[in-house]
CSV table of C-alpha atoms and ligand atoms in Angstrom, one decimal:
chain,number,residue,atom,x,y,z
A,1,MET,CA,-143.1,150.9,-70.6
A,2,LYS,CA,-139.7,152.5,-70.0
A,3,GLU,CA,-138.0,154.4,-67.2
A,4,GLY,CA,-139.0,158.0,-66.7
A,5,TYR,CA,-141.5,160.5,-68.1
A,6,PHE,CA,-141.8,163.0,-70.9
A,7,ARG,CA,-142.5,166.1,-68.8
A,8,ARG,CA,-143.1,169.7,-69.6
A,9,THR,CA,-145.0,172.8,-68.6
A,10,GLY,CA,-147.8,173.5,-71.1
A,11,LEU,CA,-148.7,171.4,-74.0
A,12,PRO,CA,-146.2,170.1,-76.5
A,13,GLY,CA,-146.2,171.3,-80.1
A,14,VAL,CA,-146.5,169.1,-83.1
A,15,SER,CA,-144.3,169.2,-86.2
A,16,GLY,CA,-143.9,166.9,-89.2
A,17,ASP,CA,-143.9,166.3,-92.9
A,18,ARG,CA,-146.2,168.4,-95.0
A,19,VAL,CA,-148.2,165.3,-96.0
A,20,PHE,CA,-149.5,165.2,-92.4
A,21,HIS,CA,-150.7,168.8,-92.4
A,22,SER,CA,-154.4,167.9,-92.1
A,23,GLU,CA,-153.9,165.3,-89.4
A,24,ILE,CA,-151.8,167.7,-87.3
A,25,GLU,CA,-154.3,170.5,-87.7
A,26,VAL,CA,-157.2,168.3,-86.6
A,27,PHE,CA,-155.2,167.1,-83.6
A,28,THR,CA,-154.2,170.6,-82.7
A,29,ASN,CA,-157.8,171.8,-82.8
A,30,GLN,CA,-159.0,168.9,-80.7
A,31,ILE,CA,-156.5,169.7,-78.0
A,32,GLN,CA,-157.3,173.4,-78.2
A,33,GLU,CA,-161.0,172.6,-77.8
A,34,ILE,CA,-160.4,170.5,-74.6
A,35,PHE,CA,-157.9,172.7,-72.8
A,36,GLY,CA,-158.6,176.1,-74.4
A,37,GLU,CA,-154.9,176.5,-75.2
A,38,GLN,CA,-152.9,175.9,-78.4
A,39,PRO,CA,-150.3,173.2,-78.2
A,40,GLY,CA,-146.9,174.9,-77.8
A,41,THR,CA,-144.6,175.7,-80.7
A,42,SER,CA,-141.2,175.5,-79.0
A,43,GLY,CA,-138.8,172.6,-78.2
A,44,GLY,CA,-139.5,169.2,-76.8
A,45,GLY,CA,-142.6,168.4,-78.8
A,46,ILE,CA,-144.2,165.7,-80.9
A,47,VAL,CA,-142.6,164.9,-84.2
A,48,CYS,CA,-144.3,163.0,-87.0
A,49,VAL,CA,-142.1,161.1,-89.2
A,50,LEU,CA,-142.8,159.3,-92.5
A,51,ASN,CA,-141.5,155.7,-92.3
A,52,GLY,CA,-142.2,153.5,-95.3
A,53,ASP,CA,-141.1,150.4,-93.4
A,54,ILE,CA,-144.2,150.5,-91.2
A,55,ARG,CA,-146.6,148.1,-92.7
A,56,GLY,CA,-150.4,148.8,-92.7
A,57,ARG,CA,-152.3,151.9,-93.7
A,58,GLU,CA,-153.4,152.6,-90.1
A,59,ALA,CA,-150.3,151.3,-88.3
A,60,TYR,CA,-148.0,153.5,-86.3
A,61,ARG,CA,-145.0,153.4,-84.0
A,62,MET,CA,-144.5,155.8,-81.1
A,63,LEU,CA,-141.4,156.4,-79.1
A,64,ILE,CA,-141.9,158.3,-75.9
A,65,SER,CA,-138.7,159.5,-74.2
A,66,PRO,CA,-137.9,162.3,-71.7
A,67,GLY,CA,-137.0,164.6,-74.6
A,68,GLY,CA,-140.3,164.2,-76.5
A,69,ILE,CA,-142.6,161.9,-78.6
A,70,GLU,CA,-141.7,160.7,-82.0
A,71,ILE,CA,-144.4,159.0,-84.1
A,72,GLN,CA,-143.8,157.1,-87.3
A,73,ALA,CA,-146.2,155.8,-90.0
A,74,SER,CA,-146.2,155.1,-93.7
A,75,GLU,CA,-149.5,156.9,-94.3
A,76,PRO,CA,-151.5,159.8,-93.0
A,77,ALA,CA,-154.0,157.4,-91.5
A,78,GLY,CA,-151.3,155.9,-89.3
A,79,ILE,CA,-150.1,159.3,-88.2
A,80,PHE,CA,-153.8,160.3,-87.4
A,81,HIS,CA,-154.2,157.2,-85.2
A,82,ALA,CA,-150.9,157.9,-83.5
A,83,LEU,CA,-152.0,161.4,-82.7
A,84,GLN,CA,-155.3,160.1,-81.3
A,85,THR,CA,-153.3,157.9,-79.0
A,86,VAL,CA,-151.3,161.0,-78.0
A,87,ARG,CA,-154.6,162.7,-77.4
A,88,GLN,CA,-155.5,159.9,-75.0
A,89,LEU,CA,-152.2,160.3,-73.2
A,90,ILE,CA,-152.6,164.0,-72.9
A,91,LEU,CA,-156.1,163.6,-71.5
A,92,THR,CA,-154.8,161.4,-68.8
A,93,GLY,CA,-151.4,163.1,-68.3
A,94,TYR,CA,-152.1,166.8,-68.5
A,95,ASN,CA,-153.7,168.8,-65.6
A,96,GLY,CA,-154.0,172.1,-67.4
A,97,GLY,CA,-150.5,173.2,-66.5
A,98,GLU,CA,-148.1,170.3,-66.2
A,99,LEU,CA,-147.8,167.3,-68.6
A,100,ALA,CA,-146.4,164.0,-67.6
A,101,ILE,CA,-146.5,161.0,-70.0
A,102,PRO,CA,-144.7,157.7,-69.0
A,103,CYS,CA,-141.9,156.8,-71.4
A,104,GLY,CA,-142.3,153.7,-73.5
A,105,GLU,CA,-142.8,152.4,-77.0
A,106,ILE,CA,-146.1,151.7,-78.7
A,107,ASP,CA,-146.4,149.5,-81.8
A,108,ASP,CA,-150.0,149.6,-82.9
A,109,ALA,CA,-152.0,148.3,-85.8
A,110,PRO,CA,-155.7,147.3,-86.0
A,111,GLN,CA,-156.7,143.7,-86.2
A,112,PHE,CA,-159.7,144.8,-88.3
A,113,GLY,CA,-160.2,147.7,-90.8
A,114,TRP,CA,-164.0,147.9,-90.0
A,115,ARG,CA,-164.3,149.3,-86.5
A,116,GLY,CA,-167.8,150.6,-86.8
A,117,PHE,CA,-170.5,152.5,-84.9
A,118,MET,CA,-174.1,152.8,-86.1
A,119,LEU,CA,-176.4,155.6,-85.0
A,120,ASP,CA,-180.2,155.4,-85.7
A,121,THR,CA,-181.2,158.9,-86.7
A,122,SER,CA,-184.7,157.9,-87.7
A,123,ARG,CA,-186.4,156.9,-84.5
A,124,HIS,CA,-185.0,160.1,-83.0
A,125,PHE,CA,-183.2,162.8,-84.8
A,126,TYR,CA,-179.8,164.1,-83.9
A,127,SER,CA,-178.4,167.5,-85.0
A,128,VAL,CA,-175.2,167.8,-87.1
A,129,LYS,CA,-173.6,169.5,-84.1
A,130,THR,CA,-174.3,166.3,-82.1
A,131,LEU,CA,-173.0,164.0,-84.9
A,132,ARG,CA,-169.8,166.0,-85.1
A,133,LYS,CA,-169.3,165.7,-81.3
A,134,PHE,CA,-169.9,161.9,-81.5
A,135,ILE,CA,-167.6,161.5,-84.5
A,136,ASP,CA,-164.8,163.4,-82.8
A,137,VAL,CA,-165.0,161.2,-79.7
A,138,LEU,CA,-165.2,158.1,-81.9
A,139,ALA,CA,-162.0,159.2,-83.5
A,140,LEU,CA,-160.3,159.3,-80.1
A,141,HIS,CA,-161.1,155.6,-79.8
A,142,HIS,CA,-159.9,154.7,-83.3
A,143,ILE,CA,-163.3,153.9,-84.7
A,144,SER,CA,-163.1,153.8,-88.5
A,145,VAL,CA,-166.7,153.7,-89.7
A,146,PHE,CA,-169.8,155.7,-89.0
A,147,HIS,CA,-172.8,153.7,-90.2
A,148,TRP,CA,-175.5,156.3,-90.5
A,149,HIS,CA,-179.0,154.8,-90.3
A,150,LEU,CA,-181.0,157.4,-92.2
A,151,THR,CA,-184.4,155.8,-92.7
A,152,ASP,CA,-186.9,153.7,-90.8
A,153,ASP,CA,-190.6,153.5,-90.0
A,154,GLN,CA,-190.4,156.6,-87.8
A,155,GLY,CA,-188.8,159.0,-90.3
A,156,TRP,CA,-187.0,159.5,-93.6
A,157,ARG,CA,-184.0,161.8,-93.0
A,158,PHE,CA,-182.6,163.1,-96.3
A,159,PRO,CA,-183.9,164.7,-99.5
A,160,VAL,CA,-184.2,162.6,-102.7
A,161,PRO,CA,-184.7,164.6,-106.0
A,162,GLY,CA,-188.1,163.7,-107.5
A,163,TYR,CA,-189.5,162.4,-104.2
A,164,PRO,CA,-190.2,165.6,-102.2
A,165,GLU,CA,-192.8,164.0,-100.0
A,166,LEU,CA,-190.1,161.9,-98.3
A,167,ILE,CA,-189.2,165.2,-96.5
A,168,ASN,CA,-192.6,166.9,-96.6
A,169,LYS,CA,-194.4,164.0,-95.0
A,170,GLY,CA,-191.8,161.3,-94.3
A,171,SER,CA,-189.6,163.2,-91.9
A,172,ARG,CA,-192.5,164.2,-89.5
A,173,ARG,CA,-194.3,162.2,-87.0
A,174,VAL,CA,-196.3,162.7,-83.8
A,175,ASP,CA,-194.1,162.7,-80.8
A,176,CYS,CA,-195.1,159.5,-78.9
A,177,ARG,CA,-193.7,160.9,-75.6
A,178,SER,CA,-196.1,163.8,-75.6
A,179,ASN,CA,-199.9,163.5,-75.1
A,180,TRP,CA,-200.8,166.7,-76.9
A,181,GLY,CA,-199.9,165.9,-80.5
A,182,ARG,CA,-196.5,167.6,-80.6
A,183,ILE,CA,-194.7,167.0,-83.9
A,184,PHE,CA,-191.3,165.5,-84.0
A,185,GLU,CA,-189.4,166.1,-87.2
A,186,GLY,CA,-186.0,166.6,-88.8
A,187,TYR,CA,-183.9,165.8,-91.8
A,188,TYR,CA,-180.4,166.4,-93.1
A,189,THR,CA,-179.9,168.7,-96.1
A,190,GLU,CA,-177.3,167.9,-98.7
A,191,ASP,CA,-175.0,170.5,-97.1
A,192,ASP,CA,-175.5,168.8,-93.7
A,193,ILE,CA,-174.5,165.5,-95.2
A,194,LYS,CA,-171.5,166.9,-96.9
A,195,GLU,CA,-170.4,168.6,-93.7
A,196,VAL,CA,-170.7,165.4,-91.7
A,197,VAL,CA,-168.9,163.3,-94.4
A,198,ALA,CA,-166.0,165.9,-94.6
A,199,TYR,CA,-165.8,166.2,-90.8
A,200,ALA,CA,-165.5,162.4,-90.5
A,201,ALA,CA,-163.1,162.1,-93.4
A,202,ALA,CA,-160.7,164.6,-91.7
A,203,ARG,CA,-160.8,162.1,-88.8
A,204,HIS,CA,-160.2,159.1,-91.0
A,205,ILE,CA,-163.7,157.9,-90.4
A,206,GLU,CA,-165.7,156.6,-93.4
A,207,VAL,CA,-169.4,157.4,-93.4
A,208,VAL,CA,-171.6,154.6,-94.7
A,209,PRO,CA,-175.2,155.5,-95.3
A,210,GLU,CA,-178.1,153.1,-94.7
A,211,VAL,CA,-181.5,153.2,-96.3
A,212,ASP,CA,-183.5,150.4,-94.7
A,213,ILE,CA,-185.6,148.7,-97.5
A,214,PRO,CA,-187.8,146.9,-98.4
A,215,GLY,CA,-189.1,146.6,-94.8
A,216,HIS,CA,-189.1,149.3,-92.2
A,217,ALA,CA,-190.8,151.4,-94.9
A,218,SER,CA,-193.7,153.2,-93.1
A,219,ALA,CA,-192.2,156.6,-93.7
A,220,ILE,CA,-191.7,155.9,-97.4
A,221,LEU,CA,-195.3,154.5,-97.8
A,222,ALA,CA,-196.7,157.5,-95.8
A,223,SER,CA,-195.1,159.7,-98.5
A,224,TYR,CA,-195.7,157.4,-101.5
A,225,PRO,CA,-198.5,154.9,-100.7
A,226,GLU,CA,-198.4,153.6,-104.3
A,227,LEU,CA,-195.1,151.9,-103.5
A,228,GLY,CA,-196.8,149.6,-101.1
A,229,CYS,CA,-199.1,146.6,-101.8
A,230,THR,CA,-202.4,148.1,-100.5
A,231,GLY,CA,-202.2,151.7,-101.7
A,232,GLY,CA,-202.5,152.8,-98.1
A,233,PRO,CA,-203.1,155.0,-96.3
A,234,HIS,CA,-200.0,154.7,-94.2
A,235,HIS,CA,-198.5,157.0,-91.6
A,236,VAL,CA,-195.0,157.7,-90.3
A,237,ARG,CA,-195.0,155.5,-87.2
A,238,ASP,CA,-195.1,157.1,-83.8
A,239,THR,CA,-194.8,153.8,-82.0
A,240,PHE,CA,-192.0,151.2,-82.2
A,241,GLY,CA,-191.9,147.6,-83.3
A,242,ILE,CA,-191.9,145.7,-86.6
A,243,PHE,CA,-194.7,146.7,-88.9
A,244,ASP,CA,-196.3,145.2,-92.0
A,245,ASP,CA,-195.4,148.2,-94.1
A,246,VAL,CA,-193.0,147.1,-96.8
A,247,LEU,CA,-192.3,148.0,-100.4
A,248,CYS,CA,-194.4,146.1,-102.9
A,249,ALA,CA,-192.2,143.4,-104.4
A,250,GLY,CA,-194.4,143.1,-107.5
A,251,ASN,CA,-194.3,146.7,-108.4
A,252,ASP,CA,-191.4,147.9,-110.6
A,253,ALA,CA,-191.9,151.5,-109.4
A,254,ILE,CA,-189.9,150.5,-106.3
A,255,TYR,CA,-186.9,150.2,-108.5
A,256,ASP,CA,-187.3,153.7,-109.9
A,257,PHE,CA,-187.5,154.8,-106.3
A,258,ALA,CA,-184.4,152.9,-105.4
A,259,ALA,CA,-182.6,154.3,-108.4
A,260,ALA,CA,-183.3,157.8,-107.3
A,261,VAL,CA,-182.3,157.0,-103.7
A,262,PHE,CA,-179.1,155.3,-104.7
A,263,ASP,CA,-178.1,158.1,-107.2
A,264,THR,CA,-178.5,160.5,-104.3
A,265,LEU,CA,-176.3,158.4,-102.0
A,266,VAL,CA,-173.7,157.9,-104.7
A,267,ARG,CA,-173.5,161.7,-105.1
A,268,LEU,CA,-173.2,162.5,-101.4
A,269,PHE,CA,-171.2,159.7,-99.9
A,270,PRO,CA,-167.7,158.8,-101.2
A,271,SER,CA,-167.7,155.5,-99.3
A,272,GLU,CA,-167.5,152.3,-101.4
A,273,TYR,CA,-170.4,150.9,-99.4
A,274,VAL,CA,-174.1,151.5,-99.2
A,275,HIS,CA,-176.2,149.6,-96.6
A,276,ILE,CA,-179.5,148.5,-97.8
A,277,GLY,CA,-181.0,147.2,-94.6
A,278,GLY,CA,-183.1,144.2,-95.3
A,279,ASP,CA,-183.9,143.3,-91.7
A,280,GLU,CA,-187.3,142.3,-90.3
A,281,VAL,CA,-189.2,142.3,-93.6
A,282,LYS,CA,-192.8,141.1,-93.0
A,283,THR,CA,-194.5,139.2,-95.8
A,284,THR,CA,-198.1,139.8,-94.6
A,285,TYR,CA,-199.0,142.1,-97.5
A,286,TRP,CA,-196.9,140.2,-100.1
A,287,GLU,CA,-198.9,137.1,-99.4
A,288,GLN,CA,-202.2,138.9,-100.2
A,289,CYS,CA,-201.1,141.3,-102.9
A,290,PRO,CA,-202.1,140.4,-106.5
A,291,LYS,CA,-198.9,142.0,-107.9
A,292,CYS,CA,-196.7,140.2,-105.5
A,293,ARG,CA,-198.5,136.9,-106.1
A,294,LYS,CA,-198.1,137.4,-109.9
A,295,ARG,CA,-194.4,138.1,-109.4
A,296,MET,CA,-194.1,134.9,-107.3
A,297,GLU,CA,-195.7,132.8,-109.9
A,298,GLU,CA,-193.5,134.2,-112.7
A,299,SER,CA,-190.5,133.6,-110.6
A,300,GLY,CA,-191.4,130.0,-109.5
A,301,PHE,CA,-191.5,131.0,-105.8
A,302,GLU,CA,-193.4,128.9,-103.3
A,303,ARG,CA,-193.1,131.3,-100.4
A,304,ALA,CA,-193.6,135.1,-100.3
A,305,ALA,CA,-190.4,135.4,-98.4
A,306,GLN,CA,-188.5,134.5,-101.5
A,307,LEU,CA,-189.5,137.8,-103.0
A,308,GLN,CA,-187.1,139.5,-100.5
A,309,GLY,CA,-184.2,137.6,-102.1
A,310,GLN,CA,-185.2,138.8,-105.5
A,311,VAL,CA,-185.5,142.4,-104.3
A,312,THR,CA,-182.1,142.2,-102.6
A,313,VAL,CA,-180.4,140.9,-105.6
A,314,ARG,CA,-181.8,143.7,-107.7
A,315,PHE,CA,-180.7,146.3,-105.2
A,316,VAL,CA,-177.2,144.9,-105.0
A,317,ARG,CA,-176.9,144.9,-108.8
A,318,MET,CA,-178.2,148.5,-109.0
A,319,LEU,CA,-175.5,149.5,-106.5
A,320,LYS,CA,-172.8,147.6,-108.4
A,321,GLU,CA,-173.7,149.4,-111.6
A,322,ARG,CA,-173.1,152.6,-109.6
A,323,GLY,CA,-169.7,151.5,-108.4
A,324,LYS,CA,-170.9,150.6,-104.9
A,325,THR,CA,-170.8,147.5,-102.7
A,326,ALA,CA,-174.0,146.7,-100.9
A,327,ILE,CA,-174.2,145.7,-97.2
A,328,GLY,CA,-177.3,144.0,-95.8
A,329,TRP,CA,-178.5,142.8,-92.3
A,330,ASP,CA,-178.2,139.0,-92.0
A,331,GLU,CA,-181.7,138.3,-93.1
A,332,VAL,CA,-180.6,138.9,-96.7
A,333,LEU,CA,-179.1,135.5,-96.6
A,334,GLU,CA,-182.4,133.8,-96.2
A,335,ASN,CA,-184.8,132.5,-98.9
A,336,THR,CA,-182.2,133.0,-101.5
A,337,ASP,CA,-182.2,129.4,-102.8
A,338,ILE,CA,-183.6,130.4,-106.1
A,339,ASN,CA,-182.1,133.9,-106.4
A,340,SER,CA,-178.5,133.3,-105.5
A,341,LEU,CA,-176.9,136.4,-103.9
A,342,PRO,CA,-174.2,138.3,-105.7
A,343,PRO,CA,-170.9,137.3,-103.9
A,344,GLU,CA,-169.9,140.9,-103.3
A,345,LEU,CA,-172.8,141.5,-100.9
A,346,VAL,CA,-171.4,142.1,-97.4
A,347,VAL,CA,-173.5,140.7,-94.6
A,348,MET,CA,-173.8,142.4,-91.3
A,349,SER,CA,-174.5,139.8,-88.6
A,350,TRP,CA,-176.8,141.1,-85.9
A,351,ARG,CA,-179.2,138.4,-84.5
A,352,GLY,CA,-176.1,136.6,-83.2
A,353,LYS,CA,-172.9,135.4,-84.9
A,354,GLN,CA,-174.6,132.6,-86.8
A,355,GLY,CA,-175.6,134.8,-89.8
A,356,GLY,CA,-172.0,135.9,-90.1
A,357,GLN,CA,-170.7,132.4,-89.8
A,358,THR,CA,-173.1,131.2,-92.5
A,359,ALA,CA,-172.2,134.1,-94.7
A,360,VAL,CA,-168.4,133.5,-94.6
A,361,ALA,CA,-169.1,129.8,-95.3
A,362,LYS,CA,-170.8,131.0,-98.5
A,363,GLY,CA,-167.9,133.3,-99.3
A,364,HIS,CA,-169.4,136.7,-98.4
A,365,ARG,CA,-167.5,139.3,-96.5
A,366,VAL,CA,-169.0,139.9,-93.1
A,367,ILE,CA,-169.2,142.6,-90.4
A,368,MET,CA,-169.9,141.2,-86.9
A,369,SER,CA,-172.5,143.2,-84.9
A,370,PRO,CA,-174.2,140.5,-82.8
A,371,LEU,CA,-176.7,141.6,-80.2
A,372,THR,CA,-175.6,138.6,-78.2
A,373,ASP,CA,-172.0,139.8,-77.9
A,374,GLY,CA,-171.8,143.3,-76.7
A,375,CYS,CA,-172.7,145.2,-79.9
A,376,TYR,CA,-176.3,146.5,-79.0
A,377,PHE,CA,-176.0,149.7,-77.1
A,378,ASP,CA,-179.7,150.3,-77.0
A,379,TYR,CA,-179.8,147.5,-74.4
A,380,LYS,CA,-179.5,148.3,-70.8
A,381,ASN,CA,-175.9,148.1,-69.5
A,382,TYR,CA,-177.0,146.0,-66.6
A,383,ASP,CA,-180.2,144.5,-65.3
A,384,CYS,CA,-181.7,147.4,-63.3
A,385,TYR,CA,-185.1,149.0,-63.6
A,386,GLU,CA,-183.6,152.4,-63.4
A,387,GLU,CA,-181.2,151.9,-66.3
A,388,PRO,CA,-182.3,153.3,-69.7
A,389,GLY,CA,-182.5,150.8,-72.5
A,390,GLN,CA,-184.7,148.2,-74.2
A,391,HIS,CA,-185.0,144.5,-74.7
A,392,LYS,CA,-182.0,142.9,-73.0
A,393,ILE,CA,-178.6,143.6,-71.5
A,394,THR,CA,-175.3,144.5,-73.0
A,395,THR,CA,-172.5,144.8,-70.4
A,396,VAL,CA,-169.2,146.6,-70.9
A,397,SER,CA,-167.6,143.2,-70.3
A,398,GLN,CA,-169.5,141.7,-73.2
A,399,SER,CA,-168.4,144.6,-75.4
A,400,TYR,CA,-164.8,144.0,-74.4
A,401,HIS,CA,-165.0,140.3,-75.3
A,402,LEU,CA,-166.5,140.5,-78.7
A,403,ASN,CA,-164.4,138.3,-81.0
A,404,PRO,CA,-165.6,138.7,-84.6
A,405,VAL,CA,-163.7,135.7,-85.8
A,406,ALA,CA,-164.6,133.2,-83.0
A,407,ASP,CA,-165.0,129.6,-84.2
A,408,MET,CA,-163.8,130.4,-87.7
A,409,THR,CA,-161.1,128.8,-89.9
A,410,GLU,CA,-158.3,131.1,-91.1
A,411,SER,CA,-159.8,131.4,-94.5
A,412,GLN,CA,-163.3,132.3,-93.1
A,413,ALA,CA,-161.7,134.8,-90.7
A,414,ALA,CA,-160.1,136.5,-93.6
A,415,LEU,CA,-163.6,137.4,-94.8
A,416,VAL,CA,-164.4,139.2,-91.6
A,417,MET,CA,-164.0,142.9,-92.1
A,418,GLY,CA,-164.5,143.7,-88.4
A,419,GLY,CA,-167.1,144.5,-85.8
A,420,GLN,CA,-169.6,147.2,-84.9
A,421,GLY,CA,-171.6,148.7,-82.1
A,422,ASN,CA,-175.2,149.9,-82.8
A,423,LEU,CA,-177.3,152.5,-81.1
A,424,TRP,CA,-181.0,152.1,-82.0
A,425,SER,CA,-182.8,155.1,-80.8
A,426,GLU,CA,-186.4,154.2,-80.1
A,427,LEU,CA,-186.0,155.3,-76.4
A,428,ILE,CA,-183.0,157.6,-76.9
A,429,TYR,CA,-184.7,161.0,-77.3
A,430,ALA,CA,-181.8,163.2,-76.2
A,431,ASP,CA,-178.1,163.6,-76.9
A,432,ARG,CA,-177.2,163.0,-73.2
A,433,LEU,CA,-179.0,159.7,-73.2
A,434,ALA,CA,-177.2,158.7,-76.4
A,435,GLU,CA,-173.9,159.5,-74.8
A,436,TYR,CA,-174.8,157.5,-71.8
A,437,MET,CA,-175.6,154.5,-74.0
A,438,ILE,CA,-172.6,154.7,-76.3
A,439,PHE,CA,-170.0,155.3,-73.7
A,440,PRO,CA,-168.1,153.4,-72.4
A,441,ARG,CA,-169.3,150.4,-74.3
A,442,ILE,CA,-167.9,151.7,-77.6
A,443,CYS,CA,-164.6,152.2,-75.9
A,444,ALA,CA,-164.6,148.6,-74.8
A,445,LEU,CA,-165.6,147.4,-78.3
A,446,ALA,CA,-163.0,149.6,-79.9
B,1,LIG,C1,-181.7,145.3,-86.4
B,1,LIG,O1,-181.3,145.4,-85.2
B,1,LIG,N1,-183.0,145.2,-86.7
B,1,LIG,C2,-180.8,145.2,-87.5
B,2,LIG,ZN1,-197.3,143.8,-103.4
């Protein structure tokens, strides 16, 4: 903090090098949307300066003086983050007529590159308009990754060429909140996905898609029962929980299916990463299924759960062949004594921090998203009957105090890409509820 204020009547304009054109335009539109007025164009404004000495892609420096605001960065990402900080300062310092921002200097850079937020769009569906709104507010808080949970037992949410039933059948279920058989449905077209990806990219947010396989597969099996162990019938689930419906680990047709899915994701999502789920995979059918038992025998497995390791390894390799790095929920580490996991697999630690700690000890990169430490926004924000939420409690304070590298050596900590908050949407049937759950916990986590 320094003496004095940067004061003016009306909003300041922004100028800067041509390489920052897109960042300045996004910022200008954000401000216009909030206040209904264009930032000014004359004197005493915000100046964006390229400064190659500032280290770090997202790092920036900001000098706020009575005469104006100068921001410096070596890359457009840094200027973008600086402008989002300016957006915060304007939100607190502008009353629709007069602006007053305290003078000072900000030297800012993130500890972690992966500052994630996951939204479950399977249990309940959210419109592209809603996603845009969320992404824009996430940008205000310097979130860098939108993890888009696109499939689960309660709905498959994007088209895959060659598998039309995923949309025809897999994206529809009975609405469990109504007692007169109302249908709940929705999916994102390719154009929708491209729009979300581009909108996020303009805000320096990477969109990472998740298809949750081989478990959480009811919507897949309702569409293509032959990909399961029993042949069905299955239905898109209209209740919530962990179901026996999993892809048949002894049937190679699941790899043709995965290939079609991965090819689609590779085409639509520029991110280096694809999340393959892998959580909560039940082995009930695998233990009975002749194909699965045969595969176990051929592979020398003693336990059906070892099939998951085999399936995971194959998915990871398929993605690598397509130039992508796989991410899995922390169960992917288990039952892999025979099928050792490819080292590039990134582990997302959710059941606690233990999965992440085990993963870094084995040399995997890790994203920390533990339900024990402020990352589960589907939980109630405090212990009160009237609060929306499921299972347990995640307080704002817990979100503030997440330390993704707690209890790690320096070399282990170097494998931690960052942290992430998740909104599972079993109970979150409306945008306004999602907002209530996400904020302010994501702000604290950020
Ligand atoms: C999870 O919460 N099932 C990853
Ligand atoms: Zn099977």
